[in-house]
Amino acid sequence: MVGVPLARRTRKRSRHTRLDAVLGYAALGWPAVPGAHPLRSGPRACSCDRVGCPDPGAHPVSPAWNIQATTDTAQLTRWWRYDPEANVILPTGRVFDVFDVPLSTGLSALARIDATDTPSGPVAANGDRVLFYVATRGNPEDEDEWWSCQLDCDPATIEDTPGLRWHCRDSYVLAPPSTLTTGQPVSWLRPPDGRPLPDPLRVLELLAD
């Protein structure tokens, strides 16, 4: 690629990587939908039209995200070709739930999981948070045990694990290789490999230990 500026080649690779990622998620049966992305300059921190966005670059573009999320590769390709910088939003409570914990808690829990030879399942680093992807509970009969948690919620029902966020039905997570407002990417510590996702109760025990 002689004569092509490095910055342009980097942007091109980034665009292909993001589209490749959502197509990879679709192959796993994981629906995705475009998210807003951080802006590099200007008065707004987020690509959305909302002034003073409370969650810049970390929310779906459309309020109808729950309906629009799909594994259809043609639709995903259209979305990310239209906006190659769009972050990747994965709805939870369909194929998987996600435990979202502070960085220190997540790393120590991951070490305990490894020490017990328990499969960790996919694990992602999202800034100062670690996200554990586990089998979903869907719509359990005991609604008091499970909740739908948006990105800014801190369930108070687990007193031993402050800062734990449980993303299940009607929630979502920002997935790799999305970009945070710091410029840091969301990345996999343990990428999905197609194996069955771990039991959420077992992972929760290790997180709350």
PDB file of N, CA and C in Angstrom, residues 101-191:
ATOM      1  N   VAL A 101     -18.794  -5.634  36.200  1.00  0.00           N
ATOM      2  CA  VAL A 101     -18.225  -5.368  37.519  1.00  0.00           C
ATOM      3  C   VAL A 101     -17.014  -4.442  37.411  1.00  0.00           C
ATOM      4  N   PRO A 102     -16.638  -3.778  38.526  1.00  0.00           N
ATOM      5  CA  PRO A 102     -15.440  -2.949  38.510  1.00  0.00           C
ATOM      6  C   PRO A 102     -14.208  -3.759  38.123  1.00  0.00           C
ATOM      7  N   LEU A 103     -13.224  -3.069  37.554  1.00  0.00           N
ATOM      8  CA  LEU A 103     -12.033  -3.716  37.012  1.00  0.00           C
ATOM      9  C   LEU A 103     -11.335  -4.623  38.020  1.00  0.00           C
ATOM     10  N   SER A 104     -11.089  -4.120  39.228  1.00  0.00           N
ATOM     11  CA  SER A 104     -10.360  -4.916  40.219  1.00  0.00           C
ATOM     12  C   SER A 104     -11.130  -6.173  40.592  1.00  0.00           C
ATOM     13  N   THR A 105     -12.452  -6.033  40.755  1.00  0.00           N
ATOM     14  CA  THR A 105     -13.295  -7.183  41.078  1.00  0.00           C
ATOM     15  C   THR A 105     -13.262  -8.201  39.947  1.00  0.00           C
ATOM     16  N   GLY A 106     -13.364  -7.709  38.714  1.00  0.00           N
ATOM     17  CA  GLY A 106     -13.391  -8.599  37.568  1.00  0.00           C
ATOM     18  C   GLY A 106     -12.104  -9.365  37.377  1.00  0.00           C
ATOM     19  N   LEU A 107     -10.966  -8.705  37.545  1.00  0.00           N
ATOM     20  CA  LEU A 107      -9.686  -9.374  37.341  1.00  0.00           C
ATOM     21  C   LEU A 107      -9.425 -10.414  38.428  1.00  0.00           C
ATOM     22  N   SER A 108      -9.780 -10.083  39.673  1.00  0.00           N
ATOM     23  CA  SER A 108      -9.577 -11.059  40.748  1.00  0.00           C
ATOM     24  C   SER A 108     -10.525 -12.242  40.589  1.00  0.00           C
ATOM     25  N   ALA A 109     -11.761 -11.981  40.151  1.00  0.00           N
ATOM     26  CA  ALA A 109     -12.706 -13.071  39.910  1.00  0.00           C
ATOM     27  C   ALA A 109     -12.230 -13.961  38.777  1.00  0.00           C
ATOM     28  N   LEU A 110     -11.656 -13.359  37.742  1.00  0.00           N
ATOM     29  CA  LEU A 110     -11.150 -14.140  36.617  1.00  0.00           C
ATOM     30  C   LEU A 110     -10.015 -15.049  37.055  1.00  0.00           C
ATOM     31  N   ALA A 111      -9.184 -14.554  37.955  1.00  0.00           N
ATOM     32  CA  ALA A 111      -8.102 -15.393  38.491  1.00  0.00           C
ATOM     33  C   ALA A 111      -8.664 -16.564  39.293  1.00  0.00           C
ATOM     34  N   ARG A 112      -9.734 -16.317  40.074  1.00  0.00           N
ATOM     35  CA  ARG A 112     -10.351 -17.398  40.839  1.00  0.00           C
ATOM     36  C   ARG A 112     -11.002 -18.423  39.913  1.00  0.00           C
ATOM     37  N   ILE A 113     -11.628 -17.936  38.849  1.00  0.00           N
ATOM     38  CA  ILE A 113     -12.241 -18.843  37.879  1.00  0.00           C
ATOM     39  C   ILE A 113     -11.186 -19.747  37.259  1.00  0.00           C
ATOM     40  N   ASP A 114     -10.056 -19.159  36.889  1.00  0.00           N
ATOM     41  CA  ASP A 114      -8.975 -19.953  36.294  1.00  0.00           C
ATOM     42  C   ASP A 114      -8.438 -20.973  37.291  1.00  0.00           C
ATOM     43  N   ALA A 115      -8.360 -20.581  38.566  1.00  0.00           N
ATOM     44  CA  ALA A 115      -7.810 -21.478  39.578  1.00  0.00           C
ATOM     45  C   ALA A 115      -8.699 -22.683  39.838  1.00  0.00           C
ATOM     46  N   THR A 116      -9.995 -22.535  39.578  1.00  0.00           N
ATOM     47  CA  THR A 116     -10.930 -23.646  39.808  1.00  0.00           C
ATOM     48  C   THR A 116     -11.210 -24.430  38.528  1.00  0.00           C
ATOM     49  N   ASP A 117     -10.508 -24.078  37.445  1.00  0.00           N
ATOM     50  CA  ASP A 117     -10.724 -24.734  36.149  1.00  0.00           C
ATOM     51  C   ASP A 117     -12.172 -24.622  35.679  1.00  0.00           C
ATOM     52  N   THR A 118     -12.832 -23.551  36.085  1.00  0.00           N
ATOM     53  CA  THR A 118     -14.200 -23.292  35.634  1.00  0.00           C
ATOM     54  C   THR A 118     -14.135 -22.478  34.348  1.00  0.00           C
ATOM     55  N   PRO A 119     -14.869 -22.866  33.321  1.00  0.00           N
ATOM     56  CA  PRO A 119     -14.877 -22.056  32.097  1.00  0.00           C
ATOM     57  C   PRO A 119     -15.383 -20.648  32.385  1.00  0.00           C
ATOM     58  N   SER A 120     -14.641 -19.664  31.953  1.00  0.00           N
ATOM     59  CA  SER A 120     -15.031 -18.270  32.216  1.00  0.00           C
ATOM     60  C   SER A 120     -16.068 -17.778  31.224  1.00  0.00           C
ATOM     61  N   GLY A 121     -16.108 -18.385  30.047  1.00  0.00           N
ATOM     62  CA  GLY A 121     -16.922 -17.825  28.982  1.00  0.00           C
ATOM     63  C   GLY A 121     -16.264 -16.569  28.445  1.00  0.00           C
ATOM     64  N   PRO A 122     -16.908 -15.868  27.526  1.00  0.00           N
ATOM     65  CA  PRO A 122     -16.337 -14.628  27.006  1.00  0.00           C
ATOM     66  C   PRO A 122     -16.255 -13.562  28.097  1.00  0.00           C
ATOM     67  N   VAL A 123     -15.133 -12.846  28.112  1.00  0.00           N
ATOM     68  CA  VAL A 123     -14.919 -11.781  29.101  1.00  0.00           C
ATOM     69  C   VAL A 123     -14.336 -10.581  28.361  1.00  0.00           C
ATOM     70  N   ALA A 124     -14.903  -9.410  28.578  1.00  0.00           N
ATOM     71  CA  ALA A 124     -14.447  -8.199  27.895  1.00  0.00           C
ATOM     72  C   ALA A 124     -14.016  -7.139  28.897  1.00  0.00           C
ATOM     73  N   ALA A 125     -13.063  -6.311  28.480  1.00  0.00           N
ATOM     74  CA  ALA A 125     -12.635  -5.151  29.260  1.00  0.00           C
ATOM     75  C   ALA A 125     -13.262  -3.909  28.644  1.00  0.00           C
ATOM     76  N   ASN A 126     -13.955  -3.133  29.477  1.00  0.00           N
ATOM     77  CA  ASN A 126     -14.636  -1.926  29.027  1.00  0.00           C
ATOM     78  C   ASN A 126     -14.203  -0.785  29.941  1.00  0.00           C
ATOM     79  N   GLY A 127     -13.075  -0.174  29.639  1.00  0.00           N
ATOM     80  CA  GLY A 127     -12.551   0.888  30.491  1.00  0.00           C
ATOM     81  C   GLY A 127     -12.239   0.367  31.877  1.00  0.00           C
ATOM     82  N   ASP A 128     -12.920   0.901  32.899  1.00  0.00           N
ATOM     83  CA  ASP A 128     -12.683   0.473  34.275  1.00  0.00           C
ATOM     84  C   ASP A 128     -13.672  -0.606  34.713  1.00  0.00           C
ATOM     85  N   ARG A 129     -14.286  -1.302  33.742  1.00  0.00           N
ATOM     86  CA  ARG A 129     -15.240  -2.374  34.019  1.00  0.00           C
ATOM     87  C   ARG A 129     -14.800  -3.652  33.306  1.00  0.00           C
ATOM     88  N   VAL A 130     -15.212  -4.793  33.866  1.00  0.00           N
ATOM     89  CA  VAL A 130     -15.013  -6.092  33.219  1.00  0.00           C
ATOM     90  C   VAL A 130     -16.376  -6.733  33.047  1.00  0.00           C
ATOM     91  N   LEU A 131     -16.631  -7.274  31.861  1.00  0.00           N
ATOM     92  CA  LEU A 131     -17.926  -7.826  31.523  1.00  0.00           C
ATOM     93  C   LEU A 131     -17.820  -9.334  31.302  1.00  0.00           C
ATOM     94  N   PHE A 132     -18.617 -10.103  32.063  1.00  0.00           N
ATOM     95  CA  PHE A 132     -18.657 -11.560  31.952  1.00  0.00           C
ATOM     96  C   PHE A 132     -19.935 -11.962  31.216  1.00  0.00           C
ATOM     97  N   TYR A 133     -19.781 -12.625  30.081  1.00  0.00           N
ATOM     98  CA  TYR A 133     -20.923 -13.088  29.286  1.00  0.00           C
ATOM     99  C   TYR A 133     -21.311 -14.489  29.761  1.00  0.00           C
ATOM    100  N   VAL A 134     -22.567 -14.643  30.172  1.00  0.00           N
ATOM    101  CA  VAL A 134     -23.037 -15.916  30.728  1.00  0.00           C
ATOM    102  C   VAL A 134     -24.347 -16.319  30.044  1.00  0.00           C
ATOM    103  N   ALA A 135     -24.743 -17.561  30.242  1.00  0.00           N
ATOM    104  CA  ALA A 135     -26.014 -18.023  29.673  1.00  0.00           C
ATOM    105  C   ALA A 135     -27.156 -17.177  30.219  1.00  0.00           C
ATOM    106  N   THR A 136     -28.116 -16.864  29.384  1.00  0.00           N
ATOM    107  CA  THR A 136     -29.215 -16.001  29.818  1.00  0.00           C
ATOM    108  C   THR A 136     -30.256 -16.778  30.617  1.00  0.00           C
ATOM    109  N   ARG A 137     -30.899 -16.067  31.519  1.00  0.00           N
ATOM    110  CA  ARG A 137     -32.034 -16.625  32.248  1.00  0.00           C
ATOM    111  C   ARG A 137     -33.339 -16.333  31.521  1.00  0.00           C
ATOM    112  N   GLY A 138     -33.294 -15.472  30.498  1.00  0.00           N
ATOM    113  CA  GLY A 138     -34.503 -15.170  29.746  1.00  0.00           C
ATOM    114  C   GLY A 138     -35.522 -14.457  30.605  1.00  0.00           C
ATOM    115  N   ASN A 139     -36.714 -15.046  30.745  1.00  0.00           N
ATOM    116  CA  ASN A 139     -37.795 -14.491  31.575  1.00  0.00           C
ATOM    117  C   ASN A 139     -38.120 -15.476  32.691  1.00  0.00           C
ATOM    118  N   PRO A 140     -37.353 -15.440  33.778  1.00  0.00           N
ATOM    119  CA  PRO A 140     -37.541 -16.415  34.842  1.00  0.00           C
ATOM    120  C   PRO A 140     -38.864 -16.237  35.576  1.00  0.00           C
ATOM    121  N   GLU A 141     -39.315 -17.312  36.203  1.00  0.00           N
ATOM    122  CA  GLU A 141     -40.576 -17.261  36.948  1.00  0.00           C
ATOM    123  C   GLU A 141     -40.457 -16.362  38.175  1.00  0.00           C
ATOM    124  N   ASP A 142     -39.308 -16.406  38.834  1.00  0.00           N
ATOM    125  CA  ASP A 142     -39.124 -15.589  40.030  1.00  0.00           C
ATOM    126  C   ASP A 142     -38.573 -14.223  39.616  1.00  0.00           C
ATOM    127  N   GLU A 143     -39.448 -13.273  39.363  1.00  0.00           N
ATOM    128  CA  GLU A 143     -39.034 -11.965  38.891  1.00  0.00           C
ATOM    129  C   GLU A 143     -38.284 -11.167  39.956  1.00  0.00           C
ATOM    130  N   ASP A 144     -38.417 -11.567  41.240  1.00  0.00           N
ATOM    131  CA  ASP A 144     -37.755 -10.814  42.297  1.00  0.00           C
ATOM    132  C   ASP A 144     -36.250 -11.054  42.330  1.00  0.00           C
ATOM    133  N   GLU A 145     -35.800 -12.163  41.753  1.00  0.00           N
ATOM    134  CA  GLU A 145     -34.372 -12.475  41.786  1.00  0.00           C
ATOM    135  C   GLU A 145     -33.603 -11.809  40.659  1.00  0.00           C
ATOM    136  N   TRP A 146     -34.287 -11.406  39.596  1.00  0.00           N
ATOM    137  CA  TRP A 146     -33.611 -10.957  38.390  1.00  0.00           C
ATOM    138  C   TRP A 146     -34.164  -9.600  37.972  1.00  0.00           C
ATOM    139  N   TRP A 147     -33.336  -8.793  37.390  1.00  0.00           N
ATOM    140  CA  TRP A 147     -33.769  -7.460  37.031  1.00  0.00           C
ATOM    141  C   TRP A 147     -33.170  -7.078  35.686  1.00  0.00           C
ATOM    142  N   SER A 148     -33.769  -6.054  35.109  1.00  0.00           N
ATOM    143  CA  SER A 148     -33.268  -5.501  33.861  1.00  0.00           C
ATOM    144  C   SER A 148     -32.464  -4.263  34.197  1.00  0.00           C
ATOM    145  N   CYS A 149     -31.204  -4.259  33.836  1.00  0.00           N
ATOM    146  CA  CYS A 149     -30.301  -3.202  34.283  1.00  0.00           C
ATOM    147  C   CYS A 149     -29.739  -2.427  33.104  1.00  0.00           C
ATOM    148  N   GLN A 150     -30.006  -1.129  33.051  1.00  0.00           N
ATOM    149  CA  GLN A 150     -29.369  -0.280  32.049  1.00  0.00           C
ATOM    150  C   GLN A 150     -27.941   0.035  32.493  1.00  0.00           C
ATOM    151  N   LEU A 151     -27.188   0.692  31.622  1.00  0.00           N
ATOM    152  CA  LEU A 151     -25.766   0.873  31.872  1.00  0.00           C
ATOM    153  C   LEU A 151     -25.462   1.728  33.093  1.00  0.00           C
ATOM    154  N   ASP A 152     -26.403   2.563  33.531  1.00  0.00           N
ATOM    155  CA  ASP A 152     -26.119   3.439  34.665  1.00  0.00           C
ATOM    156  C   ASP A 152     -26.810   2.985  35.943  1.00  0.00           C
ATOM    157  N   CYS A 153     -27.233   1.714  35.997  1.00  0.00           N
ATOM    158  CA  CYS A 153     -27.916   1.194  37.188  1.00  0.00           C
ATOM    159  C   CYS A 153     -26.958   0.387  38.051  1.00  0.00           C
ATOM    160  N   ASP A 154     -27.113   0.500  39.345  1.00  0.00           N
ATOM    161  CA  ASP A 154     -26.336  -0.283  40.292  1.00  0.00           C
ATOM    162  C   ASP A 154     -27.298  -1.039  41.196  1.00  0.00           C
ATOM    163  N   PRO A 155     -27.629  -2.297  40.897  1.00  0.00           N
ATOM    164  CA  PRO A 155     -28.580  -3.039  41.728  1.00  0.00           C
ATOM    165  C   PRO A 155     -28.114  -3.096  43.173  1.00  0.00           C
ATOM    166  N   ALA A 156     -28.989  -2.733  44.074  1.00  0.00           N
ATOM    167  CA  ALA A 156     -28.640  -2.711  45.486  1.00  0.00           C
ATOM    168  C   ALA A 156     -28.935  -4.034  46.171  1.00  0.00           C
ATOM    169  N   THR A 157     -29.460  -5.002  45.429  1.00  0.00           N
ATOM    170  CA  THR A 157     -29.876  -6.256  46.053  1.00  0.00           C
ATOM    171  C   THR A 157     -28.719  -7.205  46.310  1.00  0.00           C
ATOM    172  N   ILE A 158     -27.537  -6.925  45.755  1.00  0.00           N
ATOM    173  CA  ILE A 158     -26.371  -7.758  46.065  1.00  0.00           C
ATOM    174  C   ILE A 158     -25.409  -6.906  46.892  1.00  0.00           C
ATOM    175  N   GLU A 159     -25.565  -6.983  48.198  1.00  0.00           N
ATOM    176  CA  GLU A 159     -24.807  -6.108  49.091  1.00  0.00           C
ATOM    177  C   GLU A 159     -23.325  -6.461  49.125  1.00  0.00           C
ATOM    178  N   ASP A 160     -22.997  -7.729  48.877  1.00  0.00           N
ATOM    179  CA  ASP A 160     -21.604  -8.140  48.979  1.00  0.00           C
ATOM    180  C   ASP A 160     -20.786  -7.752  47.764  1.00  0.00           C
ATOM    181  N   THR A 161     -21.423  -7.318  46.701  1.00  0.00           N
ATOM    182  CA  THR A 161     -20.693  -6.970  45.487  1.00  0.00           C
ATOM    183  C   THR A 161     -21.118  -5.590  45.011  1.00  0.00           C
ATOM    184  N   PRO A 162     -20.645  -4.531  45.679  1.00  0.00           N
ATOM    185  CA  PRO A 162     -21.042  -3.187  45.261  1.00  0.00           C
ATOM    186  C   PRO A 162     -20.558  -2.903  43.845  1.00  0.00           C
ATOM    187  N   GLY A 163     -21.398  -2.252  43.082  1.00  0.00           N
ATOM    188  CA  GLY A 163     -21.020  -1.904  41.723  1.00  0.00           C
ATOM    189  C   GLY A 163     -21.332  -2.974  40.707  1.00  0.00           C
ATOM    190  N   LEU A 164     -21.914  -4.102  41.128  1.00  0.00           N
ATOM    191  CA  LEU A 164     -22.294  -5.135  40.168  1.00  0.00           C
ATOM    192  C   LEU A 164     -23.494  -4.671  39.368  1.00  0.00           C
ATOM    193  N   ARG A 165     -23.417  -4.823  38.061  1.00  0.00           N
ATOM    194  CA  ARG A 165     -24.541  -4.523  37.181  1.00  0.00           C
ATOM    195  C   ARG A 165     -24.872  -5.806  36.421  1.00  0.00           C
ATOM    196  N   TRP A 166     -26.135  -6.151  36.410  1.00  0.00           N
ATOM    197  CA  TRP A 166     -26.583  -7.375  35.756  1.00  0.00           C
ATOM    198  C   TRP A 166     -27.413  -6.968  34.542  1.00  0.00           C
ATOM    199  N   HIS A 167     -26.886  -7.218  33.368  1.00  0.00           N
ATOM    200  CA  HIS A 167     -27.601  -6.882  32.140  1.00  0.00           C
ATOM    201  C   HIS A 167     -28.335  -8.125  31.651  1.00  0.00           C
ATOM    202  N   CYS A 168     -29.675  -8.065  31.666  1.00  0.00           N
ATOM    203  CA  CYS A 168     -30.466  -9.180  31.158  1.00  0.00           C
ATOM    204  C   CYS A 168     -31.474  -8.617  30.166  1.00  0.00           C
ATOM    205  N   ARG A 169     -32.732  -9.039  30.240  1.00  0.00           N
ATOM    206  CA  ARG A 169     -33.696  -8.592  29.237  1.00  0.00           C
ATOM    207  C   ARG A 169     -33.844  -7.067  29.273  1.00  0.00           C
ATOM    208  N   ASP A 170     -34.073  -6.518  28.091  1.00  0.00           N
ATOM    209  CA  ASP A 170     -34.292  -5.081  27.911  1.00  0.00           C
ATOM    210  C   ASP A 170     -33.068  -4.226  28.220  1.00  0.00           C
ATOM    211  N   SER A 171     -31.898  -4.830  28.249  1.00  0.00           N
ATOM    212  CA  SER A 171     -30.670  -4.075  28.453  1.00  0.00           C
ATOM    213  C   SER A 171     -29.694  -4.404  27.328  1.00  0.00           C
ATOM    214  N   TYR A 172     -28.505  -3.835  27.400  1.00  0.00           N
ATOM    215  CA  TYR A 172     -27.516  -4.014  26.338  1.00  0.00           C
ATOM    216  C   TYR A 172     -26.127  -3.707  26.890  1.00  0.00           C
ATOM    217  N   VAL A 173     -25.107  -4.093  26.122  1.00  0.00           N
ATOM    218  CA  VAL A 173     -23.731  -3.765  26.482  1.00  0.00           C
ATOM    219  C   VAL A 173     -23.004  -3.246  25.252  1.00  0.00           C
ATOM    220  N   LEU A 174     -21.980  -2.460  25.506  1.00  0.00           N
ATOM    221  CA  LEU A 174     -21.074  -1.982  24.468  1.00  0.00           C
ATOM    222  C   LEU A 174     -20.022  -3.068  24.247  1.00  0.00           C
ATOM    223  N   ALA A 175     -19.885  -3.526  23.003  1.00  0.00           N
ATOM    224  CA  ALA A 175     -19.049  -4.695  22.726  1.00  0.00           C
ATOM    225  C   ALA A 175     -17.793  -4.319  21.942  1.00  0.00           C
ATOM    226  N   PRO A 176     -16.743  -5.139  22.031  1.00  0.00           N
ATOM    227  CA  PRO A 176     -15.561  -4.935  21.195  1.00  0.00           C
ATOM    228  C   PRO A 176     -15.935  -4.969  19.714  1.00  0.00           C
ATOM    229  N   PRO A 177     -15.267  -4.180  18.868  1.00  0.00           N
ATOM    230  CA  PRO A 177     -14.153  -3.272  19.173  1.00  0.00           C
ATOM    231  C   PRO A 177     -14.593  -1.813  19.288  1.00  0.00           C
ATOM    232  N   SER A 178     -15.676  -1.551  20.005  1.00  0.00           N
ATOM    233  CA  SER A 178     -16.169  -0.187  20.177  1.00  0.00           C
ATOM    234  C   SER A 178     -15.102   0.693  20.829  1.00  0.00           C
ATOM    235  N   THR A 179     -15.283   1.999  20.676  1.00  0.00           N
ATOM    236  CA  THR A 179     -14.323   2.962  21.223  1.00  0.00           C
ATOM    237  C   THR A 179     -14.982   3.773  22.326  1.00  0.00           C
ATOM    238  N   LEU A 180     -14.266   3.953  23.426  1.00  0.00           N
ATOM    239  CA  LEU A 180     -14.742   4.754  24.547  1.00  0.00           C
ATOM    240  C   LEU A 180     -14.372   6.218  24.346  1.00  0.00           C
ATOM    241  N   THR A 181     -14.926   7.101  25.161  1.00  0.00           N
ATOM    242  CA  THR A 181     -14.618   8.530  25.038  1.00  0.00           C
ATOM    243  C   THR A 181     -13.151   8.820  25.318  1.00  0.00           C
ATOM    244  N   THR A 182     -12.485   7.930  26.036  1.00  0.00           N
ATOM    245  CA  THR A 182     -11.055   8.102  26.310  1.00  0.00           C
ATOM    246  C   THR A 182     -10.195   7.753  25.103  1.00  0.00           C
ATOM    247  N   GLY A 183     -10.819   7.191  24.071  1.00  0.00           N
ATOM    248  CA  GLY A 183     -10.063   6.697  22.921  1.00  0.00           C
ATOM    249  C   GLY A 183      -9.652   5.245  23.072  1.00  0.00           C
ATOM    250  N   GLN A 184      -9.862   4.707  24.266  1.00  0.00           N
ATOM    251  CA  GLN A 184      -9.512   3.315  24.542  1.00  0.00           C
ATOM    252  C   GLN A 184     -10.559   2.390  23.927  1.00  0.00           C
ATOM    253  N   PRO A 185     -10.144   1.273  23.322  1.00  0.00           N
ATOM    254  CA  PRO A 185     -11.133   0.356  22.762  1.00  0.00           C
ATOM    255  C   PRO A 185     -11.697  -0.582  23.820  1.00  0.00           C
ATOM    256  N   VAL A 186     -12.928  -1.011  23.615  1.00  0.00           N
ATOM    257  CA  VAL A 186     -13.465  -2.147  24.358  1.00  0.00           C
ATOM    258  C   VAL A 186     -12.828  -3.386  23.745  1.00  0.00           C
ATOM    259  N   SER A 187     -12.310  -4.285  24.563  1.00  0.00           N
ATOM    260  CA  SER A 187     -11.541  -5.407  24.013  1.00  0.00           C
ATOM    261  C   SER A 187     -11.873  -6.708  24.736  1.00  0.00           C
ATOM    262  N   TRP A 188     -11.603  -7.797  24.067  1.00  0.00           N
ATOM    263  CA  TRP A 188     -11.825  -9.113  24.674  1.00  0.00           C
ATOM    264  C   TRP A 188     -10.627  -9.531  25.510  1.00  0.00           C
ATOM    265  N   LEU A 189     -10.882  -9.914  26.751  1.00  0.00           N
ATOM    266  CA  LEU A 189      -9.882 -10.612  27.554  1.00  0.00           C
ATOM    267  C   LEU A 189      -9.948 -12.104  27.249  1.00  0.00           C
ATOM    268  N   ARG A 190     -11.157 -12.602  27.034  1.00  0.00           N
ATOM    269  CA  ARG A 190     -11.411 -13.978  26.606  1.00  0.00           C
ATOM    270  C   ARG A 190     -12.457 -13.905  25.485  1.00  0.00           C
ATOM    271  N   PRO A 191     -12.073 -14.008  24.240  1.00  0.00           N
ATOM    272  CA  PRO A 191     -13.044 -13.851  23.150  1.00  0.00           C
ATOM    273  C   PRO A 191     -14.004 -15.027  23.077  1.00  0.00           C
TER     274      PRO A 191
END
